[in-house]
Short mmCIF file of C-alpha atoms and ligand atoms in Angstrom, two decimals:
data_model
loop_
_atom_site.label_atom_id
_atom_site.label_comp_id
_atom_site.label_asym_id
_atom_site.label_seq_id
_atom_site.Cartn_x
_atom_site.Cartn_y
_atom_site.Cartn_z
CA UNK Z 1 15.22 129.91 197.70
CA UNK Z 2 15.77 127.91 201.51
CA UNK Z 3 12.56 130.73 202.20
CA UNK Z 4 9.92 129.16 199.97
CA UNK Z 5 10.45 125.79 200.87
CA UNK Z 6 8.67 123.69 203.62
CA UNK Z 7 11.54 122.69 206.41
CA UNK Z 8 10.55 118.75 205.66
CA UNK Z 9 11.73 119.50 202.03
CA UNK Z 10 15.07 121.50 202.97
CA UNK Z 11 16.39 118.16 204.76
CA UNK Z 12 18.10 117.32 201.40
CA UNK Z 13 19.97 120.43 201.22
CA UNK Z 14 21.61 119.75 204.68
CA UNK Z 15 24.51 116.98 204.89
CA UNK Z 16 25.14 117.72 208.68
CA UNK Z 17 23.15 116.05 211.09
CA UNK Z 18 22.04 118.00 213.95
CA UNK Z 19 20.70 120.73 210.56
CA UNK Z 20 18.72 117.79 209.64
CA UNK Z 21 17.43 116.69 212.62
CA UNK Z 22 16.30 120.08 213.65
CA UNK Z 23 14.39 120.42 210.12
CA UNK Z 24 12.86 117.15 210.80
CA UNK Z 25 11.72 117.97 214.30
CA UNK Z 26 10.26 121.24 213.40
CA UNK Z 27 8.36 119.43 210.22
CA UNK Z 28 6.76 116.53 212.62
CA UNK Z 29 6.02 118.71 215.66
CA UNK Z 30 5.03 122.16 213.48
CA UNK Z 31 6.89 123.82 215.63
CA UNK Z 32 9.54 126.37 214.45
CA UNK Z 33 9.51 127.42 218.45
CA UNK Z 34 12.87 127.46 220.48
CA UNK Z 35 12.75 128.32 223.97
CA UNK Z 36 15.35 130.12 225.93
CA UNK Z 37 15.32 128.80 229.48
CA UNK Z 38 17.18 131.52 231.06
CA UNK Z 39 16.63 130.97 234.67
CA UNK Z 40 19.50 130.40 237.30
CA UNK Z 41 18.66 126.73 239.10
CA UNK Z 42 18.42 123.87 238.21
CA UNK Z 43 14.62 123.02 239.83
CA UNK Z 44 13.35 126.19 237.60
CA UNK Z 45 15.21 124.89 234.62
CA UNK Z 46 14.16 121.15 234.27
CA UNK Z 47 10.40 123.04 235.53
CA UNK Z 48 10.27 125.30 232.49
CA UNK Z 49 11.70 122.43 229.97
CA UNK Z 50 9.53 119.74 230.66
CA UNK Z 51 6.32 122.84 230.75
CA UNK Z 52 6.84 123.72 227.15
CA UNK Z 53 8.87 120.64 225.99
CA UNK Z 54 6.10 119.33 223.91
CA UNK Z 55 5.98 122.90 222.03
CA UNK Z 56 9.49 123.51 220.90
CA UNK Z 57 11.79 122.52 218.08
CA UNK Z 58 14.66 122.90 220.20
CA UNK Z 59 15.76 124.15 223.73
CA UNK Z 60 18.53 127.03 223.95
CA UNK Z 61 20.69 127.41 227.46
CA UNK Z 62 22.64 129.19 229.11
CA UNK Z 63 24.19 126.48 231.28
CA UNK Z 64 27.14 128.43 233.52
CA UNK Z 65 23.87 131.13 234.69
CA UNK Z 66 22.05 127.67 236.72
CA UNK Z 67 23.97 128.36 240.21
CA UNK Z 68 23.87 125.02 240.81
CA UNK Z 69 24.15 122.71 237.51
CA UNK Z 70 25.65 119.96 237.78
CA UNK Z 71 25.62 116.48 235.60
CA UNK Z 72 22.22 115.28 236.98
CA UNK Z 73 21.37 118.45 234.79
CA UNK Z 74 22.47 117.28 231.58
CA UNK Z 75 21.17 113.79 232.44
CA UNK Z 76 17.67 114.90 232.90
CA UNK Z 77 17.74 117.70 229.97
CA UNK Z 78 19.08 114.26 227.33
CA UNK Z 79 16.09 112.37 229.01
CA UNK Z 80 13.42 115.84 228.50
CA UNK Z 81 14.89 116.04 224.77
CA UNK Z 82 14.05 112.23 224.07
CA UNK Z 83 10.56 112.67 225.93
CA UNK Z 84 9.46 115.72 224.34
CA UNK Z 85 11.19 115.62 220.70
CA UNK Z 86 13.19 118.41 220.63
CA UNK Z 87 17.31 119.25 220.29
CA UNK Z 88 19.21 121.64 222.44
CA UNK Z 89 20.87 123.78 221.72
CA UNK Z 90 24.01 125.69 224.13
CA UNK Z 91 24.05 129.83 223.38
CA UNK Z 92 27.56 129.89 224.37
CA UNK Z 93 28.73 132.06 221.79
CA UNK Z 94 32.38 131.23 221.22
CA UNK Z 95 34.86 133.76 220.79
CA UNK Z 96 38.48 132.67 221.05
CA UNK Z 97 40.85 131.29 219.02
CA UNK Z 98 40.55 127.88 217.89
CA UNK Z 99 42.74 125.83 220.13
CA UNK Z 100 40.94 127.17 222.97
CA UNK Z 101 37.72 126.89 221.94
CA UNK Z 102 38.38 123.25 220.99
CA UNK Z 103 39.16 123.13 224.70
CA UNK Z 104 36.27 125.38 226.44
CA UNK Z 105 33.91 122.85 223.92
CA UNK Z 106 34.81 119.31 224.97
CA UNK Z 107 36.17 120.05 228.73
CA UNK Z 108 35.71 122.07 231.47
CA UNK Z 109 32.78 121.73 233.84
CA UNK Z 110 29.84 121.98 231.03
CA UNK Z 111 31.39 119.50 228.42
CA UNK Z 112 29.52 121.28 225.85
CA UNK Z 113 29.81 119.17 223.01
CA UNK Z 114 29.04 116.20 224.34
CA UNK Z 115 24.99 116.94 224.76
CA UNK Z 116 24.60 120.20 222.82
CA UNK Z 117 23.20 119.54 219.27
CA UNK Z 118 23.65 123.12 218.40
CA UNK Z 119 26.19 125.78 219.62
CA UNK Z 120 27.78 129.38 218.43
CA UNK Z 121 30.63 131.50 217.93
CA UNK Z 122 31.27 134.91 217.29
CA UNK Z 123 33.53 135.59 214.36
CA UNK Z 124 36.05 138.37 215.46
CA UNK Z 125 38.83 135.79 216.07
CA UNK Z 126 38.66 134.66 212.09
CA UNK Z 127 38.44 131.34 210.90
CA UNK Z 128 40.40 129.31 213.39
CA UNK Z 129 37.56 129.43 215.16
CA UNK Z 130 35.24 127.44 213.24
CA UNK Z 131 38.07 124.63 212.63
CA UNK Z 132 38.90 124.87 216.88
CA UNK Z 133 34.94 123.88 217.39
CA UNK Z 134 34.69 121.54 214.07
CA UNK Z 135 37.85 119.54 215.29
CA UNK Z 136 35.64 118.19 218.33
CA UNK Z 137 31.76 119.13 216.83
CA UNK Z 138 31.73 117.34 213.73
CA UNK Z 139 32.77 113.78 214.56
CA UNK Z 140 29.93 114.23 217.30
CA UNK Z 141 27.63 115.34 214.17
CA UNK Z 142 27.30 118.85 216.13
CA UNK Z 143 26.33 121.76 214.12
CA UNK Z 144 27.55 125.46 214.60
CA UNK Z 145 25.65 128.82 214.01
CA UNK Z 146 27.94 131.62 213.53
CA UNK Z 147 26.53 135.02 214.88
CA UNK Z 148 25.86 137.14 211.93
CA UNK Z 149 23.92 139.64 213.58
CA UNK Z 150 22.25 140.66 216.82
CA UNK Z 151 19.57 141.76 218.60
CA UNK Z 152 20.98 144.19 220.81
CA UNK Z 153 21.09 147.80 220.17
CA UNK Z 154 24.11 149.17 218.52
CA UNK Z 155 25.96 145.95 218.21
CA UNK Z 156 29.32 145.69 215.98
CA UNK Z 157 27.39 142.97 213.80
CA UNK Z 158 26.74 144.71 210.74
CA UNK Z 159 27.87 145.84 207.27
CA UNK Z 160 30.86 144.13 206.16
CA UNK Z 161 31.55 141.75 209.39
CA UNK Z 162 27.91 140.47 208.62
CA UNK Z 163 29.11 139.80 205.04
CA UNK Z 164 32.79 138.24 206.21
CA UNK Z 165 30.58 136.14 208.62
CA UNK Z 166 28.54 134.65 205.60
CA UNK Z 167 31.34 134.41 203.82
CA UNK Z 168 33.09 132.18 206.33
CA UNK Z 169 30.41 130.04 206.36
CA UNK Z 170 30.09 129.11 202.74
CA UNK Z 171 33.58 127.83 203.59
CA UNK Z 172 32.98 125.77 206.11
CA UNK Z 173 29.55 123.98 205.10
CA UNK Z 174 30.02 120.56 206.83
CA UNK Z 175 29.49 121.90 210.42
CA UNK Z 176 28.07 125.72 209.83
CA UNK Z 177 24.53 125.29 209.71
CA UNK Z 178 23.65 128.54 209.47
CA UNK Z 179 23.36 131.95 211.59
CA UNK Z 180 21.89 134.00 214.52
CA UNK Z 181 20.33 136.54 212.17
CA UNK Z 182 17.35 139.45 212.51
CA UNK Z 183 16.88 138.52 208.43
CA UNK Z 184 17.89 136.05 205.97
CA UNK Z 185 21.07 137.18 203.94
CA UNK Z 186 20.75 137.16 200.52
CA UNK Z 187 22.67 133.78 198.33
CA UNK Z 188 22.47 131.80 195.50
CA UNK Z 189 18.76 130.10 194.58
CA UNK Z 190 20.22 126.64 196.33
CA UNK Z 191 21.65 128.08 199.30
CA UNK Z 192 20.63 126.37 202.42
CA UNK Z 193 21.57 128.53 205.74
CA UNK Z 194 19.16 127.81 209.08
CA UNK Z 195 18.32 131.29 210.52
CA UNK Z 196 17.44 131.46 214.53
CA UNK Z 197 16.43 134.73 215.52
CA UNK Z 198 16.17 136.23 218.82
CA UNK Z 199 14.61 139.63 219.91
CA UNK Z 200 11.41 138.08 219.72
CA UNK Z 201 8.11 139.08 222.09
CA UNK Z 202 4.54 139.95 221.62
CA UNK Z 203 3.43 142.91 223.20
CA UNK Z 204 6.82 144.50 224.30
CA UNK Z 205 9.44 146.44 222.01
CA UNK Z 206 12.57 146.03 224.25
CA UNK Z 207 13.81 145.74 227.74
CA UNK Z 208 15.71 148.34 229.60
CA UNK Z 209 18.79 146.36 228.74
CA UNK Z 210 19.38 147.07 225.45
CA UNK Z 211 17.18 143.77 224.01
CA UNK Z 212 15.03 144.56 221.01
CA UNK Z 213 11.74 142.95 220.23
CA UNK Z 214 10.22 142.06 217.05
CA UNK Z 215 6.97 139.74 216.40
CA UNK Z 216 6.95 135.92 215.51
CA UNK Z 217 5.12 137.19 212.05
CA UNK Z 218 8.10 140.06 211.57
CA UNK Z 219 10.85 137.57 211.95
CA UNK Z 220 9.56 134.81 210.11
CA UNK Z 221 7.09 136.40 206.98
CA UNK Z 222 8.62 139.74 206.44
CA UNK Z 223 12.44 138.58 206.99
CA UNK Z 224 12.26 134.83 206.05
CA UNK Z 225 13.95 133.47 209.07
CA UNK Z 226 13.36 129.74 210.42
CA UNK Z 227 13.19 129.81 213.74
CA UNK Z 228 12.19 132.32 216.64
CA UNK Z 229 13.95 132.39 219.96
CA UNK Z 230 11.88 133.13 222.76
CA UNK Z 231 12.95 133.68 226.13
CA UNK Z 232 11.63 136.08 228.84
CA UNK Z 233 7.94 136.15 226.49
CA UNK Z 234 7.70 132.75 227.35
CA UNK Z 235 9.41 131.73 231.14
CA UNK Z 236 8.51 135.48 232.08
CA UNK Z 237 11.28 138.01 234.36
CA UNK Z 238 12.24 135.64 237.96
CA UNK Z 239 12.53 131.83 239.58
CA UNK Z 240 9.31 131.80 240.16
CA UNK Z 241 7.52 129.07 237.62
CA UNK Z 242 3.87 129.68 236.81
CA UNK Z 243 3.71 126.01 234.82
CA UNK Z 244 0.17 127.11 233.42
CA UNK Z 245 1.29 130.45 232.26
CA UNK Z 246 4.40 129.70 230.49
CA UNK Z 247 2.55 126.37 229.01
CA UNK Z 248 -0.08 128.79 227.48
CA UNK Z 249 2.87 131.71 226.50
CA UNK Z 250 4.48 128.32 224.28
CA UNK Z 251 1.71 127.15 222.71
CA UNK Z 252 0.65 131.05 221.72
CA UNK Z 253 4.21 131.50 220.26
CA UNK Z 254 4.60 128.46 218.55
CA UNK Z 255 1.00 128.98 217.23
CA UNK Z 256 2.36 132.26 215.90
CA UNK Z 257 5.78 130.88 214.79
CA UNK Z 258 3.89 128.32 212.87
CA UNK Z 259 0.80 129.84 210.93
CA UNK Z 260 3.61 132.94 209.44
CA UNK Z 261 5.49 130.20 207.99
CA UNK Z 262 2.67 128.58 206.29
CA UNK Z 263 1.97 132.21 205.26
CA UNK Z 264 5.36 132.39 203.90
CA UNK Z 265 5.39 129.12 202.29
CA UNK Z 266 1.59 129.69 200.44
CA UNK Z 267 2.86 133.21 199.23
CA UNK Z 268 6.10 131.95 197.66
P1 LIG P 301 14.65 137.21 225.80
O1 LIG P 301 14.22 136.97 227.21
O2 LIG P 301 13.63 136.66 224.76
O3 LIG P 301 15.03 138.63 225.54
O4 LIG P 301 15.97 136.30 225.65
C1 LIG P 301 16.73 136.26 224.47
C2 LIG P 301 17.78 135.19 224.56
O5 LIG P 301 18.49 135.16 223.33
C3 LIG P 301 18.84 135.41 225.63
O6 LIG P 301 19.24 134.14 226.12
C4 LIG P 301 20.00 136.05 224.90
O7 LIG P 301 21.25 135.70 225.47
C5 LIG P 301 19.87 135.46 223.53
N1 LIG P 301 20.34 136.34 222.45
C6 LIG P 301 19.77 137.56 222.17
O8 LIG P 301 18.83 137.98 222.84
N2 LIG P 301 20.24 138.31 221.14
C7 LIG P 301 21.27 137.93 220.37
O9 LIG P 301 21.65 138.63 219.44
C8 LIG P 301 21.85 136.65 220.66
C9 LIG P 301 21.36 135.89 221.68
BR1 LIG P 301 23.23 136.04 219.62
#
């Protein structure tokens, strides 16, 4: 069981690179931490990445929220990721069909693929979907997370779409890595899926927004997933960067992220 195991020793059970350099990263940095920089310019962005760089696993963005992105973005974020040892990873949530996801992936203004270790999709178009993003991912050795569940109050992503999602992801395991997921679905003993889970915060249940909050130790002991996404309990609400604050918010959630996985791991 993927939940027992330390993340060094899952590398095996990945053939697709960005799965296995995210297992690696989080195994040499003990970090199963990924920041969500949510913030809308660019000087608050590269501010809060290189803050809690040297505390993450990986970065998540939202890059079409920074007002004024632009490639000097990317540049520097590559450069913060080689500095600081972590991957990135693009919450763009696909949700098309596959020829223009292909398209929205590799072109546009963002050009996705082409520094994104990591990205998403939503499964309501079907399968096309995952071939559309694999067509321009996998020869990039991208991975993909499909979106099993969510954090949100009464979201769609339950029940038997949660189980099709699975499904379609044990039939495409060269580029699906794994899921956004609150728990880890049930498989076969040598099933490898990465979890990420959002919703996470200490000290606050939800916003007024529909979010929902759970603790590191909830997410990662009691429903064996592998990483937590942090956003707001990390950069805090705003532009305004306290680099102190959010340095010490990091290394308290990735403190937290790590010592319930070594509780997991001793008590398997
Ligand atoms: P927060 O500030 O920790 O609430 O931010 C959570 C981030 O995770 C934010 O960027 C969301 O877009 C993202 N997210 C989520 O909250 N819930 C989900 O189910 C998915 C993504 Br998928």
């Amino acid at each position: 069981m993927a939940s027992s195991k330390a993340y060094g020793d899952r590398v095996a059970s990945h053939s697709n690179r960005a799965a296995q350099d995210l297992l690696r990263t989080m195994e040499r940095k003990q970090s199963n931490l990924c920041v969500s920089v949510d913030v809308t310019s660019k000087a608050a962005f590269l501010a809060v990445v290189e803050a809690v760089g040297p505390f993450v696993c990986l970065i998540k963005t939202h890059v079409d929220v920074i007002a004024d992105f632009d490639a000097d973005l990317v540049e520097q974020l590559t450069q913060l990721a080689a500095k600081h040892d972590f991957l990135i990873f693009e919450d763009r949530k696909f949700a098309d069909i596959g020829n223009t996801v292909s398209l929205q992936y590799a072109g546009g203004i963002y050009k996705i693929a082409s520094w994104s270790h990591i990205t998403n999709a939503h499964t309501v178009p079907g399968p096309g979907i995952i071939a559309g993003l694999a067509k321009v991912g996998l020869p990039l050795g991208r991975g993909l997370l499909l979106l099993a569940e969510m954090s949100s109050a009464g979201n769609l992503a339950t029940g038997a779409y949660s189980d099709q999602t699975i499904a379609m992801a044990r039939a495409h395991r060269d580029f699906v890595v794994g899921f956004i997921a609150m728990q880890r679905p049930s498989g076969p003993a040598d099933e490898d899926f990465l979890i990420l889970t959002p919703g996470v915060q200490l000290g606050s249940k939800g916003d007024a927004l529909g979010q929902q909050y759970r603790t590191p130790r909830e997410v990662v002991f009691d429903s064996g997933c592998d990483v937590i996404i942090v956003g707001r309990g990390v950069t805090g609400s705003g532009e305004s960067i306290n680099v102190e604050e959010v340095q010490h918010q990091a290394r308290r959630y990735r403190d937290e992220g790590w010592s319930a996985y070594r509780e997991r791991i001793a008590s398997n």
